[in-house]
Every structure is written in C-alpha cells, then in structure tokens.
mmCIF file of C-alpha atoms in Angstrom:
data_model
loop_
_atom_site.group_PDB
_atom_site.id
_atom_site.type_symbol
_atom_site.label_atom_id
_atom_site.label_comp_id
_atom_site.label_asym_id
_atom_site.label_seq_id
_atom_site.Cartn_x
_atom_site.Cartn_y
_atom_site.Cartn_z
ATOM 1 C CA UNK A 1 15.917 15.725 5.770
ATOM 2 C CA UNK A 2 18.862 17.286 4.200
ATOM 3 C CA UNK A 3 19.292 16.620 0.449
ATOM 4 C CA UNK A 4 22.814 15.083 -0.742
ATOM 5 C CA UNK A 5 24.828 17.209 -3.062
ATOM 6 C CA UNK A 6 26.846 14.337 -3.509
ATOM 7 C CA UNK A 7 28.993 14.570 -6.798
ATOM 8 C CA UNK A 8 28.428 18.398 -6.754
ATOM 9 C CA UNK A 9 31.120 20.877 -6.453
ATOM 10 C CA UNK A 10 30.305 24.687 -5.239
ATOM 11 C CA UNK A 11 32.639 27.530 -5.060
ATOM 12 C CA UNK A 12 32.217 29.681 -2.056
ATOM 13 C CA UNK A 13 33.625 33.199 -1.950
ATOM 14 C CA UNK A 14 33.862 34.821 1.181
ATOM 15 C CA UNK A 15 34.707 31.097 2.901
ATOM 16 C CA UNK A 16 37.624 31.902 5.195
ATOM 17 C CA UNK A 17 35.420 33.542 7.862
ATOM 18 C CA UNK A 18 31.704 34.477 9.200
ATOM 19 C CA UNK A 19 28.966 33.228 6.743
ATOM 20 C CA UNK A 20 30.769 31.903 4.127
ATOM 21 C CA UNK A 21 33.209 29.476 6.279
ATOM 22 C CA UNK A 22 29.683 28.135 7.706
ATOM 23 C CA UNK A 23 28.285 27.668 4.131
ATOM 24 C CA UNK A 24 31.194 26.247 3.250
ATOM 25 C CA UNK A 25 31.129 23.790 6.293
ATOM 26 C CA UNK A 26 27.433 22.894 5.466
ATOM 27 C CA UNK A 27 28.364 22.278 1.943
ATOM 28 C CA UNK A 28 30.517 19.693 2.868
ATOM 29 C CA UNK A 29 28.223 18.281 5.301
ATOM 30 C CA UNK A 30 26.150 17.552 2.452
ATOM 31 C CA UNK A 31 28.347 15.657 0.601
ATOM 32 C CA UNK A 32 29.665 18.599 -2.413
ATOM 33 C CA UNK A 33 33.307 19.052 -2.933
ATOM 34 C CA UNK A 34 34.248 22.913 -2.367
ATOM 35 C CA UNK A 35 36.749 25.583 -3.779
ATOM 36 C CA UNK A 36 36.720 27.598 -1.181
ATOM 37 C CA UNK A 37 37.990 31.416 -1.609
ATOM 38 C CA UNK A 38 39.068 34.572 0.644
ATOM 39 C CA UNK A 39 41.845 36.872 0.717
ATOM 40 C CA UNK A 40 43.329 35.011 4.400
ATOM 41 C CA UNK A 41 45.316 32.058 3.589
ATOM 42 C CA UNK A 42 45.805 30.721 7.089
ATOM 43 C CA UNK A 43 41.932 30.900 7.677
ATOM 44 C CA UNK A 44 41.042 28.665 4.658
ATOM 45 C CA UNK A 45 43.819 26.090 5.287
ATOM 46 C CA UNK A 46 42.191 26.097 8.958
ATOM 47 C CA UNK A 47 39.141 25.479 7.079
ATOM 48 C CA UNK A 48 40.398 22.782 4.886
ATOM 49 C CA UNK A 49 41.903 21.071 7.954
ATOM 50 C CA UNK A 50 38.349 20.950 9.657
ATOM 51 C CA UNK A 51 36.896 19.745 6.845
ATOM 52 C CA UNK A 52 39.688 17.562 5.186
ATOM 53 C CA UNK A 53 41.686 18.080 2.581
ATOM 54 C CA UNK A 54 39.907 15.447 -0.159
ATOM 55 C CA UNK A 55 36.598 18.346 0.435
ATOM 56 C CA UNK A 56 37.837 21.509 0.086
ATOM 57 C CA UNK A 57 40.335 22.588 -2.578
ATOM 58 C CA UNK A 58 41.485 26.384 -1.098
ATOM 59 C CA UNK A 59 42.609 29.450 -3.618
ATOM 60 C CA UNK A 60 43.289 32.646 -1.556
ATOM 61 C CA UNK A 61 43.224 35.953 -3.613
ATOM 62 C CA UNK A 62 41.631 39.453 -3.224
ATOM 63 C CA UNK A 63 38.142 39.442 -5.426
ATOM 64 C CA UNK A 64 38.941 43.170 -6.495
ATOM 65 C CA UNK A 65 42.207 41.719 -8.718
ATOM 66 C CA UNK A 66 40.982 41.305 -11.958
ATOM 67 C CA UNK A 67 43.312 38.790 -12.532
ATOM 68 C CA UNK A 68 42.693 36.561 -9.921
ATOM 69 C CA UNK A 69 38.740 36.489 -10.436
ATOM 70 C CA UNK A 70 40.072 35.238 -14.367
ATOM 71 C CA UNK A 71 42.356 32.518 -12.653
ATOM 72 C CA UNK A 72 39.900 31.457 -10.038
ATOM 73 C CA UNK A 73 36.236 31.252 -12.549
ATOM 74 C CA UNK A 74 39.172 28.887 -14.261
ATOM 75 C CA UNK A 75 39.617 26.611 -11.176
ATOM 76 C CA UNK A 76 35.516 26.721 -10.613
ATOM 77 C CA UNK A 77 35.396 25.854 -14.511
ATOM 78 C CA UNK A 78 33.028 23.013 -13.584
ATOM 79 C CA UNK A 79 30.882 24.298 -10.458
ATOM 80 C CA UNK A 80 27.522 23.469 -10.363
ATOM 81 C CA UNK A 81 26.963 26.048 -7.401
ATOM 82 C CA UNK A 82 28.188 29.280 -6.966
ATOM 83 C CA UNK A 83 27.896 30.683 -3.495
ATOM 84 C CA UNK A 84 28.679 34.504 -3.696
ATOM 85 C CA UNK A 85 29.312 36.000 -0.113
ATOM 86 C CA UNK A 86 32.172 37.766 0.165
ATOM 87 C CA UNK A 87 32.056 41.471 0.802
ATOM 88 C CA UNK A 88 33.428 43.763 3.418
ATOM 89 C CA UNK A 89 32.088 46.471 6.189
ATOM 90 C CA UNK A 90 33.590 49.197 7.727
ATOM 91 C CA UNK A 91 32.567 49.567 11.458
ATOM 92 C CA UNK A 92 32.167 53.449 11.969
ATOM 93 C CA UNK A 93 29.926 55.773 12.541
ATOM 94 C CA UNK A 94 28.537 57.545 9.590
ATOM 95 C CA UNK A 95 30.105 60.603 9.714
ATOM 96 C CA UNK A 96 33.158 59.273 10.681
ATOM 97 C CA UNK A 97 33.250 57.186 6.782
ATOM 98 C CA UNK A 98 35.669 58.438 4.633
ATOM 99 C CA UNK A 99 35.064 58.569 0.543
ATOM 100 C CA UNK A 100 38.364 56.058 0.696
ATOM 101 C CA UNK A 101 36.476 54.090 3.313
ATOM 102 C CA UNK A 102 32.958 53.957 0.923
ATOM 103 C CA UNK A 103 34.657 53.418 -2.094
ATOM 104 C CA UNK A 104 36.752 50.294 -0.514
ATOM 105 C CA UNK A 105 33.225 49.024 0.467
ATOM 106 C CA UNK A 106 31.702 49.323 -2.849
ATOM 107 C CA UNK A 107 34.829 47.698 -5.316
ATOM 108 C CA UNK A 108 34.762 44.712 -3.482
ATOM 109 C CA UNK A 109 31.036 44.367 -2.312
ATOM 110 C CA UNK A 110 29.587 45.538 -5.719
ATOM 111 C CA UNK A 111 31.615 45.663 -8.678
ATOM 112 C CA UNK A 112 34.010 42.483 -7.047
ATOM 113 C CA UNK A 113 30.729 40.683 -6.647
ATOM 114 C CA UNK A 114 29.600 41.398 -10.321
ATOM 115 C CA UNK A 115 32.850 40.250 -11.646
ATOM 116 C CA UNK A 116 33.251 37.457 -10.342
ATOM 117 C CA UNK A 117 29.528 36.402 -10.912
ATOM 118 C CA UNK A 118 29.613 37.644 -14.502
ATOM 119 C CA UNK A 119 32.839 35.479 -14.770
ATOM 120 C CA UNK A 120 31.497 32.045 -13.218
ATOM 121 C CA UNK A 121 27.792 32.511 -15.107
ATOM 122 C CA UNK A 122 29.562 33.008 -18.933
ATOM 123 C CA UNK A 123 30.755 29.300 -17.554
ATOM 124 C CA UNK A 124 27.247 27.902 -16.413
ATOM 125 C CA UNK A 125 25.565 29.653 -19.457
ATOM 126 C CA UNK A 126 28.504 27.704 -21.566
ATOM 127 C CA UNK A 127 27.414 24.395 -20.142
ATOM 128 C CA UNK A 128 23.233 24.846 -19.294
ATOM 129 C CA UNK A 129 23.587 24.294 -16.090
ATOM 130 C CA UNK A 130 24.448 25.702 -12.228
ATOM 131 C CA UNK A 131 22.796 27.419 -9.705
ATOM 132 C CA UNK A 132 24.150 31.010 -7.940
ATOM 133 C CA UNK A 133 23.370 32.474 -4.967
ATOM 134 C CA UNK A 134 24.471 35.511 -4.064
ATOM 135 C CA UNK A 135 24.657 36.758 -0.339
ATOM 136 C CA UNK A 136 24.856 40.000 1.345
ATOM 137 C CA UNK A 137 24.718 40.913 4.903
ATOM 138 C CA UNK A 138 23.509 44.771 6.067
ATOM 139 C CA UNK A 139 23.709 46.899 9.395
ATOM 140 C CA UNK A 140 20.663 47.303 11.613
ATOM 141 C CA UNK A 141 19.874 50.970 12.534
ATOM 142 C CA UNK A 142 19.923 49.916 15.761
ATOM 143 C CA UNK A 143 23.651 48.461 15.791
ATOM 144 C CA UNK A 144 24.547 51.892 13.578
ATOM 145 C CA UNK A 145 22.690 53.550 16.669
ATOM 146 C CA UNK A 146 24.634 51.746 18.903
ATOM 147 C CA UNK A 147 28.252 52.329 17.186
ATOM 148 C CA UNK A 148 26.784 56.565 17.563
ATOM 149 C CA UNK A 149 25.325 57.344 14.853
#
C-alpha cells in the first residue's frame, strides 16, 4: 500500500532526467503537487506534460547560480519535502579527468547541493516542519573498469 501525500508539495532537484524525473513521477502518483527543477527546460515541460500541468509547477535554472537557488528556495517557500538529486558525472577514464572536469563535478554535486539544502532547511526550520532527502548516485569499479580505467 502506497501512502497518499495528498495536500503535500515536494520540490525535486535534478527532475528533468534519470532519477529525479522518476521521483518526480512517483511523487505525483501519490497524490503531492511538485516544483520540479533542472537546468533543461524542454525536459521538464515534457515532464509537466506527462504528468499535467495542475501537478507539476517547472523552474529551470543551473543549481551552481547563487541567484537562482535564492529565487527557487522562494518558489519551494512552503515544501513539505525536499528531494535533493541533482548532481552531475563525467564519463572518463580516470586519468583522462581534468582539474576543470573534477572541479565542475564537485560545485554542482557538493557545494550546489549544500546550497540549495542550506537554503530550503532555514525555510523548514522557520516553520517546524519538512522532510529532506538527499540523493546521490556513484560509479561501480567495475563500470570505471569497463570505461579503462
């Protein structure tokens, strides 16, 4: 039995592709509204359109903007989730990474993630109450083996 998050809303970073679409998706299944975030606008208005529009409100932006994570812990004023998932990976082989490459990975999948989630919790620490989860996916040795390392 699925529980009914009905009269919840939940922001979703992360939600125009992979693990955060499908959270997203599932969110709405369950009966929360969503504000749904990523930095590709066609995917979430795809994503809205699967979902309908009265579900999903959709605010595209780049987590790493400063200004942006201000606007959108705004729009998410009232969230009683927070589902933190974005991040990005470089496919390469390790000694193929570049310092650029590492320190692209690590503005948006750490100190992004810890803006945004410092951002949204001042708001659920404001109000006594919400729930976060934050997500974060890692490569297997063996697909690292398999991409030659």
């Amino acid at each position: 039995m699925v529980a009914s998050l009905a009269g919840k809303t939940a922001l979703v970073t992360g939600a125009s592709a992979g693990i955060g679409r499908a959270t997203a998706v599932a969110l709405v299944q369950s009966g929360a509204k969503i504000i749904a975030t990523g930095r590709r606008q066609e995917a979430l208005d795809a994503l809205r359109q699967q979902c309908g529009p009265e579900s999903i409100q959709v605010i595209a932006g780049d987590l790493n903007d400063a200004g942006f994570v201000s606007a959108l812990a705004g729009a998410a004023r009232d969230v009683d989730i927070f589902v933190n998932n974005a991040g990005v990976l470089k496919y390469a082989p390790l000694m193929e990474m570049t310092d650029a490459e590492c320190e692209w990975m690590f503005r948006t999948n750490v100190l992004a993630s810890l803006r945004v989630t410092q951002a949204v919790a001042r708001l659920m620490i404001e109000r006594q109450r919400g729930h976060i989860i934050v997500m974060r996916s890692e490569e297997h040795t063996s697909e690292l083996q398999s991409r030659g390392l």
